[in-house]
Tab-separated table of C-alpha atoms and ligand atoms in Angstrom:
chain	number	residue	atom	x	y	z
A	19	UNK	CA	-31.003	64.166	34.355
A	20	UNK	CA	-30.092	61.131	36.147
A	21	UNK	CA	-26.704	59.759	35.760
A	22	UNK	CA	-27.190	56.094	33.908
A	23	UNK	CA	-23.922	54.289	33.064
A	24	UNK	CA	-23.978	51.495	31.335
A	25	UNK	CA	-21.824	48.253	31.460
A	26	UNK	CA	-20.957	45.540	29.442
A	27	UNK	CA	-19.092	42.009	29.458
A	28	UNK	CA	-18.840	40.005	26.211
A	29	UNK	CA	-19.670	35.975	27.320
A	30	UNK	CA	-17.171	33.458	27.537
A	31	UNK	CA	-14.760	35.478	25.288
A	32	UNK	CA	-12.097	34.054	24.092
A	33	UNK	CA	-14.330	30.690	23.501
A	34	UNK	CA	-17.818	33.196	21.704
A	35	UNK	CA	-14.680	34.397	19.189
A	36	UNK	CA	-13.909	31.033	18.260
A	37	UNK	CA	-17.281	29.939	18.015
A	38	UNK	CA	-18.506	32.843	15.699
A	39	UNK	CA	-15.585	32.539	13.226
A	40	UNK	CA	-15.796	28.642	13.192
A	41	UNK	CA	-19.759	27.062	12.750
A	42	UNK	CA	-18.431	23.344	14.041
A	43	UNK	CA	-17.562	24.769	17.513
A	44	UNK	CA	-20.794	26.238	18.033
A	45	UNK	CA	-22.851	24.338	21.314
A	46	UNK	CA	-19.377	22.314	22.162
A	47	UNK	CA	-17.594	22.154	25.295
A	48	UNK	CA	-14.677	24.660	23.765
A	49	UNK	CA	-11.552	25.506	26.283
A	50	UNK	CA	-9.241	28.541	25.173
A	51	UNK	CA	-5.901	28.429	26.721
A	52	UNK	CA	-1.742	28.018	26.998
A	53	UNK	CA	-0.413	25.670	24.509
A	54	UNK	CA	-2.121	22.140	24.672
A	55	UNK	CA	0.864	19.978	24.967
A	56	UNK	CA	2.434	22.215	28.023
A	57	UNK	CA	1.361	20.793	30.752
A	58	UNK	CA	1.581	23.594	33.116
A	59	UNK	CA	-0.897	25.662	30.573
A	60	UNK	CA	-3.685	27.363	31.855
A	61	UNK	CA	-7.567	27.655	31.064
A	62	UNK	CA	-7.455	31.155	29.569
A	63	UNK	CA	-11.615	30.703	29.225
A	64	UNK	CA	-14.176	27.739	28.484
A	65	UNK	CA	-17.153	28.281	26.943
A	66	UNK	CA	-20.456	27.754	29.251
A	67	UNK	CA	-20.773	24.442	27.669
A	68	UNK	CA	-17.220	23.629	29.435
A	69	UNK	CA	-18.435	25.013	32.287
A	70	UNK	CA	-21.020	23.199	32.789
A	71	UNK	CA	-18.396	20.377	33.575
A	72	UNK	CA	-16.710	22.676	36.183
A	73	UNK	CA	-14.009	24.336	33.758
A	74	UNK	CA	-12.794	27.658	34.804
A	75	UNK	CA	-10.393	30.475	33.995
A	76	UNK	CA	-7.124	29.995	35.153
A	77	UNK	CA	-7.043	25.955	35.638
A	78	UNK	CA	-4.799	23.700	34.441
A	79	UNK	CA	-5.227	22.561	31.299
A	80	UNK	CA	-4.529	19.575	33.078
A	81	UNK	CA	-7.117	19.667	35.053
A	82	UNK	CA	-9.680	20.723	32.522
A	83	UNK	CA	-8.750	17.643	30.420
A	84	UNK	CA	-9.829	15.227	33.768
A	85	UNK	CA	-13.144	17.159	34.302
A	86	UNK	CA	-14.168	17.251	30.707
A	87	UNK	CA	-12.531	14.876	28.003
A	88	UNK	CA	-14.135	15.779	24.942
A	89	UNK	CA	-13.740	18.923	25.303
A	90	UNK	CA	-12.177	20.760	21.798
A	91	UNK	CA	-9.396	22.420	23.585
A	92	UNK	CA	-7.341	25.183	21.480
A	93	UNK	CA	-4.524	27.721	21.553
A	94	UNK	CA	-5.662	31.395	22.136
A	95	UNK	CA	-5.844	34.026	19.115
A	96	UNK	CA	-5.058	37.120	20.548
A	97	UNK	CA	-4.693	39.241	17.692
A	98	UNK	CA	-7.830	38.359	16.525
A	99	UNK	CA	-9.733	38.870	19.762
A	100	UNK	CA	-8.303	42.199	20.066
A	101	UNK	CA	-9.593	43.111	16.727
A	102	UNK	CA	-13.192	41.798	17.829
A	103	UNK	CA	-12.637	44.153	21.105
A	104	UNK	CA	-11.618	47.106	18.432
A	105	UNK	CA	-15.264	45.976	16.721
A	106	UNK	CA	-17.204	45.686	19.963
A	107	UNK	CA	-15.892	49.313	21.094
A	108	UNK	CA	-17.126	50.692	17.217
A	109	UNK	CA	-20.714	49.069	18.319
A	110	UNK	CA	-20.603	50.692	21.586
A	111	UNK	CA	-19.504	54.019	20.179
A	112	UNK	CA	-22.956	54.325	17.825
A	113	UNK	CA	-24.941	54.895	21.371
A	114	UNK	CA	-22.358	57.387	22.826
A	115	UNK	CA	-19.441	58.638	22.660
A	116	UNK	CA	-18.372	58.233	26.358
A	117	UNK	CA	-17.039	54.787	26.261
A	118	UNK	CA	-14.354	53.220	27.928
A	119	UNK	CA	-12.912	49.794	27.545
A	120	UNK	CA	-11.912	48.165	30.949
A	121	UNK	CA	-10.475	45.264	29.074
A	122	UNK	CA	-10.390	43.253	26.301
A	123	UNK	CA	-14.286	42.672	26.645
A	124	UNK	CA	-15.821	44.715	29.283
A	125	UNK	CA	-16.493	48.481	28.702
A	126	UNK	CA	-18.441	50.968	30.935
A	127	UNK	CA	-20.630	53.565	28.382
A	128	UNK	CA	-22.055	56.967	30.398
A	129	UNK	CA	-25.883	56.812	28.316
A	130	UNK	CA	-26.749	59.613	30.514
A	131	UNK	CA	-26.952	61.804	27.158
A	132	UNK	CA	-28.381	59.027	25.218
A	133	UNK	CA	-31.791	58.154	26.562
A	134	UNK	CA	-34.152	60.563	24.454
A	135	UNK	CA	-32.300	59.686	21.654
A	136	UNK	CA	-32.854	55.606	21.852
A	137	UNK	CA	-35.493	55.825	24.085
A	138	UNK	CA	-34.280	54.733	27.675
A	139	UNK	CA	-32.014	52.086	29.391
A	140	UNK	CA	-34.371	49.245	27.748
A	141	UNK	CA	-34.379	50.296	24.164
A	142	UNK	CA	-30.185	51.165	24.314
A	143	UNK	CA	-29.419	47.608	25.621
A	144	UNK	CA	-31.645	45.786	23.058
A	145	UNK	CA	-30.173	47.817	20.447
A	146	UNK	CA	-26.949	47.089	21.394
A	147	UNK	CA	-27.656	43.353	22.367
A	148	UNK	CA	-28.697	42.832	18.794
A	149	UNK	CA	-26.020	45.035	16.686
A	150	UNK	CA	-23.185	42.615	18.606
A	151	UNK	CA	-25.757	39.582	17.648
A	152	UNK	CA	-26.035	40.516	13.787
A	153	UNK	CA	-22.630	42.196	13.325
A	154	UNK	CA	-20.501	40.306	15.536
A	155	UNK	CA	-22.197	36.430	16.187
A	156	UNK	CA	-21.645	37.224	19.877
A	157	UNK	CA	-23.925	37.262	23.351
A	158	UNK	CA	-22.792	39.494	26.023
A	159	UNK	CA	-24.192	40.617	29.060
A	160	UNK	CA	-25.159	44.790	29.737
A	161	UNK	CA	-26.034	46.439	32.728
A	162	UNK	CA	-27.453	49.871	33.384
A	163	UNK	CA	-27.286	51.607	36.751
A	164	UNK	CA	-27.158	54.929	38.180
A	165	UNK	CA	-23.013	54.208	38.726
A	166	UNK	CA	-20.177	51.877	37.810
A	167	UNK	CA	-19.924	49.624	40.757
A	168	UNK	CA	-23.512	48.749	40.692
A	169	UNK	CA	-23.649	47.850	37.077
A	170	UNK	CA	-20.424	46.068	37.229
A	171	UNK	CA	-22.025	43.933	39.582
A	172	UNK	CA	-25.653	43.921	37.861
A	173	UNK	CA	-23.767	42.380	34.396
A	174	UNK	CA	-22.111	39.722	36.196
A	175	UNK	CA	-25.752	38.623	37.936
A	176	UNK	CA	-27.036	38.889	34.239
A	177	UNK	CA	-24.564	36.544	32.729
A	178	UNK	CA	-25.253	34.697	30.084
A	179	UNK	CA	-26.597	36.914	27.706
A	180	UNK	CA	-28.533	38.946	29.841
A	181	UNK	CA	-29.888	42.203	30.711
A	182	UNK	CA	-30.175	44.043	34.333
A	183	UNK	CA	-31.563	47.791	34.676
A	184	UNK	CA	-31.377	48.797	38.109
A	185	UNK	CA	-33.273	52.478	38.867
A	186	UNK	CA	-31.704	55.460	40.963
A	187	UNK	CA	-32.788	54.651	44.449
A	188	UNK	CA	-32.943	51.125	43.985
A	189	UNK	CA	-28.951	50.342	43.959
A	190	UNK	CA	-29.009	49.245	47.892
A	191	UNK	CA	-31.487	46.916	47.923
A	192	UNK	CA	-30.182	45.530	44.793
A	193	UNK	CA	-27.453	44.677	46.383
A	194	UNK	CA	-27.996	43.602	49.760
A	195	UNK	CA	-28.621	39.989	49.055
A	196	UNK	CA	-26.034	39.540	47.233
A	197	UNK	CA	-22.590	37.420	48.833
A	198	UNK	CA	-20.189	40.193	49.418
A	199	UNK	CA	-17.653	38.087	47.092
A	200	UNK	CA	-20.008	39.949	44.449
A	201	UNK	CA	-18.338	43.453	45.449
A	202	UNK	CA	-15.769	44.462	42.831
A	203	UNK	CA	-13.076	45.138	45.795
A	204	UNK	CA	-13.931	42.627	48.321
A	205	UNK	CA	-11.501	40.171	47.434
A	206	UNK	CA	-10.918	36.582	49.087
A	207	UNK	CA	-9.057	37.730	52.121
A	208	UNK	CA	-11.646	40.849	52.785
A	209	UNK	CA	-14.062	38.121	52.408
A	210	UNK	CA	-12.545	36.075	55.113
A	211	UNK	CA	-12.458	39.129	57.308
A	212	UNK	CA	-15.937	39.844	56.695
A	213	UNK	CA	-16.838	36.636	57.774
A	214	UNK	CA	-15.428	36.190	61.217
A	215	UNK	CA	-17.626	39.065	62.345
A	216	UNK	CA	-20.528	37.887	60.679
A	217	UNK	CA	-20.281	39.312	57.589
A	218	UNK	CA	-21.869	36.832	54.502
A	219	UNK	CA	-24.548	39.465	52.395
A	220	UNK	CA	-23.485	43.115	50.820
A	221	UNK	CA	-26.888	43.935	53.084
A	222	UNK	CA	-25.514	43.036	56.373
A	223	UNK	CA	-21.971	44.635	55.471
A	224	UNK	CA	-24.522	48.066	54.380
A	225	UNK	CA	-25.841	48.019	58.182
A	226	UNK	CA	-22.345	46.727	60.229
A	227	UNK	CA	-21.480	49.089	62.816
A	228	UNK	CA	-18.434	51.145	61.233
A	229	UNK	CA	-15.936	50.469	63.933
A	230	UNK	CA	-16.529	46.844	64.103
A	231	UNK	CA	-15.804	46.868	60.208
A	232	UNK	CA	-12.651	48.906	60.626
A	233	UNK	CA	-11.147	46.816	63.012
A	234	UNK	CA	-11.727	43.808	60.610
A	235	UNK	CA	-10.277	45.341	57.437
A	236	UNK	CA	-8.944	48.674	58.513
A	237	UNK	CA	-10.316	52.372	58.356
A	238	UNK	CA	-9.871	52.440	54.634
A	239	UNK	CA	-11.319	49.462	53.496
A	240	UNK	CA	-13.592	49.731	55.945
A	241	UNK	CA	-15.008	53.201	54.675
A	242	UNK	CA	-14.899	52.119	51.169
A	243	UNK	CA	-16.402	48.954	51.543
A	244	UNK	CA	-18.970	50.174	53.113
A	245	UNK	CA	-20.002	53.152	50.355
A	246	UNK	CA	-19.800	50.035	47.856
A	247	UNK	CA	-22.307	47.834	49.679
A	248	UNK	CA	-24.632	50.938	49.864
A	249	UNK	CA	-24.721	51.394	46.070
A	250	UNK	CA	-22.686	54.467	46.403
A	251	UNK	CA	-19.601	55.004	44.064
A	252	UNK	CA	-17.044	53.150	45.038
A	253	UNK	CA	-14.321	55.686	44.214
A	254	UNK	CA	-11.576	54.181	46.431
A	255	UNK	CA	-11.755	50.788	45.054
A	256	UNK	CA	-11.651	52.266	41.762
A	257	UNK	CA	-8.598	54.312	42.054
A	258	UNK	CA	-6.239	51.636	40.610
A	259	UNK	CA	-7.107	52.318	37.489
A	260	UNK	CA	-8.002	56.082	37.297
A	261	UNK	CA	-5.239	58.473	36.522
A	262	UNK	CA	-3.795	60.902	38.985
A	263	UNK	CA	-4.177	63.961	36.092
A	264	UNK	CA	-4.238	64.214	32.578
A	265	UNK	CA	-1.687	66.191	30.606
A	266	UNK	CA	-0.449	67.443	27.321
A	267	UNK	CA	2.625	69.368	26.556
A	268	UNK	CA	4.910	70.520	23.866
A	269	UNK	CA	8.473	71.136	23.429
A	270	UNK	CA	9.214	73.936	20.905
A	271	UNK	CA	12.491	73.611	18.521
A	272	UNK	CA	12.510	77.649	18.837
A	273	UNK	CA	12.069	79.576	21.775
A	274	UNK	CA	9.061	81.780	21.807
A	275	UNK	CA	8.465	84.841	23.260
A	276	UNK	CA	5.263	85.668	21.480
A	277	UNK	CA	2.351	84.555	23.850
A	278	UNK	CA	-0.490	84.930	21.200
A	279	UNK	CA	1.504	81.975	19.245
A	280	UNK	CA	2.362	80.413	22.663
A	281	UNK	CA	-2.140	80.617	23.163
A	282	UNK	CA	-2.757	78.845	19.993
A	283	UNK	CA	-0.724	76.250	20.562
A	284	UNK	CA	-1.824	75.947	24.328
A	285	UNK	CA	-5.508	75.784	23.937
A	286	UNK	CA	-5.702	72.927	21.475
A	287	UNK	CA	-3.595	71.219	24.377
A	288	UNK	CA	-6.458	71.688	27.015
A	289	UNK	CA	-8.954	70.571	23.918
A	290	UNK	CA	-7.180	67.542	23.988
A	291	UNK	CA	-7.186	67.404	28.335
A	292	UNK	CA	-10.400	67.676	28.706
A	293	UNK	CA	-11.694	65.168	25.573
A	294	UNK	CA	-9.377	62.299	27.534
A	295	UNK	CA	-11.315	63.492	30.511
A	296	UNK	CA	-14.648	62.765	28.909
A	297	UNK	CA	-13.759	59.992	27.082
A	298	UNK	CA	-13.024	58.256	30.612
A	299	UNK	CA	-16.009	60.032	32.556
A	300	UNK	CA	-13.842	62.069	34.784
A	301	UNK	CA	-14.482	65.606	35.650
A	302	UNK	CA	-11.475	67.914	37.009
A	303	UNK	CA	-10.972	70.496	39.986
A	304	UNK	CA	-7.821	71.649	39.191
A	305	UNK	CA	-5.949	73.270	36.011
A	306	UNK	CA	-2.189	73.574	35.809
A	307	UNK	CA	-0.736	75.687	33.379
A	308	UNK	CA	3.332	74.444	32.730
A	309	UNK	CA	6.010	76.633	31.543
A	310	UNK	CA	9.727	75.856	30.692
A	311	UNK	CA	11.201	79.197	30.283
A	312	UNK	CA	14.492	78.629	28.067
A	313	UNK	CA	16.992	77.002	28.874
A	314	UNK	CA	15.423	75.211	32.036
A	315	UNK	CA	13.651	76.838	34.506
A	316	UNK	CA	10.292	75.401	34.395
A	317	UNK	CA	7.431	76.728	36.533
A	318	UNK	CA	3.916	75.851	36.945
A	319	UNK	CA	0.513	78.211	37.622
A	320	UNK	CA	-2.532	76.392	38.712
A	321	UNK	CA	-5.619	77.040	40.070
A	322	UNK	CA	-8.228	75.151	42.078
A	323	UNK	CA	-12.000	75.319	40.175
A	324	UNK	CA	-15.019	76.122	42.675
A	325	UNK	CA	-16.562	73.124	40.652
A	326	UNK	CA	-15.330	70.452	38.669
A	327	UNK	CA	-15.291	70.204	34.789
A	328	UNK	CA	-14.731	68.978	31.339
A	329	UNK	CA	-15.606	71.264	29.450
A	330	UNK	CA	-13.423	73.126	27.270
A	331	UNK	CA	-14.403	76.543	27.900
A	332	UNK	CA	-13.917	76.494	31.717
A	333	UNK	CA	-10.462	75.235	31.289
A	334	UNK	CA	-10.183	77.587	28.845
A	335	UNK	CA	-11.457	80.569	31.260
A	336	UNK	CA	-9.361	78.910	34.137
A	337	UNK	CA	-6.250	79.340	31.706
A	338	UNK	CA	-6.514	83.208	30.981
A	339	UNK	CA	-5.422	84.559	34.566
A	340	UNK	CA	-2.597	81.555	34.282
A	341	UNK	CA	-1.493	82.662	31.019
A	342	UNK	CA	-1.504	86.599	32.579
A	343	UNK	CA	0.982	85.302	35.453
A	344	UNK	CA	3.136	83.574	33.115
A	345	UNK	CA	3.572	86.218	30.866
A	346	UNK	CA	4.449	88.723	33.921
A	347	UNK	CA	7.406	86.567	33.701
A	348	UNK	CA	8.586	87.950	29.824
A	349	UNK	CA	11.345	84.815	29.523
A	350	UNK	CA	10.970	83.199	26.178
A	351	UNK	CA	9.315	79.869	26.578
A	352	UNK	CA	10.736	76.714	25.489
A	353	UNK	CA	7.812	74.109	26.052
A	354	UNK	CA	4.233	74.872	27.364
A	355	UNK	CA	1.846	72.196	28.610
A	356	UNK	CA	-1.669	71.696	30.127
A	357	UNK	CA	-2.871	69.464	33.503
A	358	UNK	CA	-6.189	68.879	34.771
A	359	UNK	CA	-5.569	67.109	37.940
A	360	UNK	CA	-7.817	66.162	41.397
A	361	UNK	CA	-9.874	64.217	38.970
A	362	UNK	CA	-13.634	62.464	39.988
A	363	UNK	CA	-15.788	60.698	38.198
A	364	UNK	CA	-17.934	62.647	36.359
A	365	UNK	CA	-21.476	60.389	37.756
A	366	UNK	CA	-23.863	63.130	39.102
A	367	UNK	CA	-21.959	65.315	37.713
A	368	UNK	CA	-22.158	65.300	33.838
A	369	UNK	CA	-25.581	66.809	34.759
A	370	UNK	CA	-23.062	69.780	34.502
A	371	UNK	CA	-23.962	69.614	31.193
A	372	UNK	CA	-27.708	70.372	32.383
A	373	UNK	CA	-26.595	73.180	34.123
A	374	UNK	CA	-28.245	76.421	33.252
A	375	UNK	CA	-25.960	77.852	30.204
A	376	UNK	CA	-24.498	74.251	30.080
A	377	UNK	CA	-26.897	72.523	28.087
A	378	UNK	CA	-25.689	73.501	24.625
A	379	UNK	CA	-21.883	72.594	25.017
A	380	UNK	CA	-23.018	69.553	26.600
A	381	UNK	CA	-24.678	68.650	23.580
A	382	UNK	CA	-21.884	70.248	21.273
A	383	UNK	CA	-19.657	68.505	22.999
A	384	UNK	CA	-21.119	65.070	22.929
A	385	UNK	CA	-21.509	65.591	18.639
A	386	UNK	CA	-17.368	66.807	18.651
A	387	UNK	CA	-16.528	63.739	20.768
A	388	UNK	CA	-18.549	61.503	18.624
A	389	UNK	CA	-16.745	62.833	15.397
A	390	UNK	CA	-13.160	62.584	16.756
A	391	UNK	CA	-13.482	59.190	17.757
A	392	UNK	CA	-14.650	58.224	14.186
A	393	UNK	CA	-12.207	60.502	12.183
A	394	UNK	CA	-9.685	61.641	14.531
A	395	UNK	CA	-9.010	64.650	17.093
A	396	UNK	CA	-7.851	67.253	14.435
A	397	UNK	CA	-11.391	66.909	12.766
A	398	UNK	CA	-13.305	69.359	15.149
A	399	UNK	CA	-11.144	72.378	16.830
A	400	UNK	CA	-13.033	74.676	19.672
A	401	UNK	CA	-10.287	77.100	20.448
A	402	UNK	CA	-9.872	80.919	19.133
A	403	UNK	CA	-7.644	80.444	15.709
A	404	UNK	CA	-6.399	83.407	14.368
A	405	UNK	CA	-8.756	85.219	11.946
A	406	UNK	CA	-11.614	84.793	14.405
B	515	TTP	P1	-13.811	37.444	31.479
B	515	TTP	O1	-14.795	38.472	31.015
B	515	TTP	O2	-13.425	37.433	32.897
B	515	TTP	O3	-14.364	35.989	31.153
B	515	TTP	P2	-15.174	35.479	29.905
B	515	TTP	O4	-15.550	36.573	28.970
B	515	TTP	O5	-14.409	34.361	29.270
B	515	TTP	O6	-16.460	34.854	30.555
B	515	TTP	P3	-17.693	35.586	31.240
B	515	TTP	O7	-17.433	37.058	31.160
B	515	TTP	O8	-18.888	35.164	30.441
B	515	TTP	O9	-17.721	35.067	32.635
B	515	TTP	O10	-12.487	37.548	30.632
B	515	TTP	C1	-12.454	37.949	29.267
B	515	TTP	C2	-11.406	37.149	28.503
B	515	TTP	O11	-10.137	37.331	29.111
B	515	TTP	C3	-11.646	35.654	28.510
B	515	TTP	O12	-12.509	35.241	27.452
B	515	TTP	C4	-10.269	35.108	28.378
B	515	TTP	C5	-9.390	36.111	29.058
B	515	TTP	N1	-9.007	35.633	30.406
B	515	TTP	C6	-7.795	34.951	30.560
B	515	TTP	O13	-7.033	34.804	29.594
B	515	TTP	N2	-7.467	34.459	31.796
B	515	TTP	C7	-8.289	34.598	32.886
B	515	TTP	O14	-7.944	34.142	33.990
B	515	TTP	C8	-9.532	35.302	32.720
B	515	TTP	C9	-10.479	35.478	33.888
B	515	TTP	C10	-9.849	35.793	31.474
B	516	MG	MG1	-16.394	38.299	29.730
């Protein structure tokens, strides 16, 4: 199964909010931002009408007022916006359960698992398109693409209230006549760079000779820059925001020496691990099993997987020769706690769940995801209870 991830940006915000909740607004030049009468407030958002005019994010108010004078300029909700986000994410969440918000108003959903269901990347953007239409009042833009960094891109090309689908195999020429400004990554100064040796189009920065590139913007940049302008996953200029490992852990207000208790309290734990690691699309190579033996000697067992995961019963098998190690040691434990660390995204790789003997927990899975998120973690348990 082809990977398909899908991304979305809500329109003009702040300014959409305001116009849903308030009729009048609607089809005015609307600027959100910083308190009117300070003059060194900022342009938080404008809505496309204000745009039109040449208000942008991040101006002065002052200068907003100049370009466009009868403009409706008002003070920012956030707390309601944030609800709307909260709503937005509940919308998202009835086409899968792998969503994750990237702000207030831009999310990245893996559909991968969804397309039989809603019948392909067409039919899940329409119905999505028109759920935040009738439920919300709002236009955003979606994307789907066989990765992140592609439909990142695709949705901002789309905007306003549009719709991009971009096909495996397709993502480089997508791209290459775009201005490399479009490249999540390539930020003014890269641009610069780019641009004393010729560098303008995401095409031409595809083809540029590698050593060239690295002497403009350095062996990293250079590498990653590259992989981005080829459609390829842009892992290093997404590694801001990913997490170095996930973990859970729990101090005990006993020490235990019993490891069949010290099991069921470790394996809902890893439950836990690896349903964070879905939830964000990340897959993990390596499991770390922690100990704190009382009073304080901790020590940790991990081991390396010969493929990545996040599933619960390969953590789960990964665990067992752990567990066997760290009883060797016969201390009584004071707190035990789970890892999963050397984490990737899981694109190309949640066709783990199509691997052969994979299928049904993939689809389990997905269903005990989709539960927790709508009535909490403790709803759906996977690990061996007692009694079983
Ligand atoms: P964006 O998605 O960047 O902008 P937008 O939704 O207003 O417009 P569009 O996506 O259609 O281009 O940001 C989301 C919200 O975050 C925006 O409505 C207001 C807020 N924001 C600020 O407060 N300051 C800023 O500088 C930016 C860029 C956004
Ligand atoms: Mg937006």
């Amino acid at each position: 199964m082809n990977t398909r991830i899908l991304h979305i940006d809500m329109d003009a915000f702040f300014a959409s909010c305001e116009q849903a909740r308030t009729p009048e607004l609607r089809g005015k030049a609307l600027i959100i931002g910083g308190n009117v009468d300070d003059a060194r407030g900022v342009v938080s958002t404008a809505s496309y009408e204000a745009r039109a005019f040449g208000v942008r994010s991040a101006m002065p108010i002052a200068e907003a007022r100049r370009l466009c004078p009868h403009g409706i300029f008002m003070r920012g909700d956030h707390a309601h916006y944030a609800a709307v986000s909260r709503q937005v994410k509940a919308i998202l969440e009835t086409v899968s359960p792998l969503v994750e918000m990237a702000s207030i108003d831009e999310a990245y959903v893996d559909v991968t698992g969804s397309q039989r269901l809603f019948g392909g990347d067409d039919a899940i953007a329409v119905h999505l398109k028109r759920a935040i239409r009738e439920q919300l009042n709002l236009p955003c833009s979606i994307a789907i693409a066989p990765n992140r960094l592609v439909s990142k891109v695709a949705t901002n090309e789309a905007k306003p209230d549009g719709y991009r689908c971009i096909l495996a195999g397709e993502e480089r020429t997508y791209l290459a006549p775009l201005p490399v400004q479009r490249l999540p990554g390539a930020g003014p100064k890269t641009c610069e760079s780019l641009a004393r040796i010729g560098i303008k189009t995401v095409g031409q920065l595809a083809e540029a000779d590698p050593r060239t590139l690295a002497r403009a913007v350095g062996d990293q940049g250079a590498l990653g820059l590259q992989r981005a302008a080829r459609g390829e996953t842009g892992a290093q200029i997404e590694t801001d925001r990913a997490p170095k490992q996930i973990s859970r852990e729990t101090t005990f207000s006993e020490d235990i020496g019993d490891w069949h208790e010290l099991e069921q309290v470790l394996m809902p734990l890893a439950e836990h691990c690896c349903h964070r690691l879905r939830g964000r699309g990340m897959v993990a190579w390596r499991v770390t099993l922690k100990v704190r033996y009382a009073p304080f000697d901790t020590q940790t067992f991990a081991h390396t997987l010969d493929a990545a995961t996040n599933l619960d019963a390969e953590v789960f098998s990964a665990l067992r020769p752990l567990i066997a190690k760290a009883r060797a040691r016969r201390g009584k434990v004071r707190l035990i706690g789970v890892a999963l660390g050397q984490l990737g995204h899981a694109e190309g790789q949640l066709d783990l769940f199509a691997a052969p003997g994979h299928e049904k927990w993939g689809r389990v899975l997905t269903q005990v995801d989709a539960l927790r998120g709508k009535i909490g973690f403790n709803a759906v348990r996977l690990g061996k209870r007692d009694n079983e």
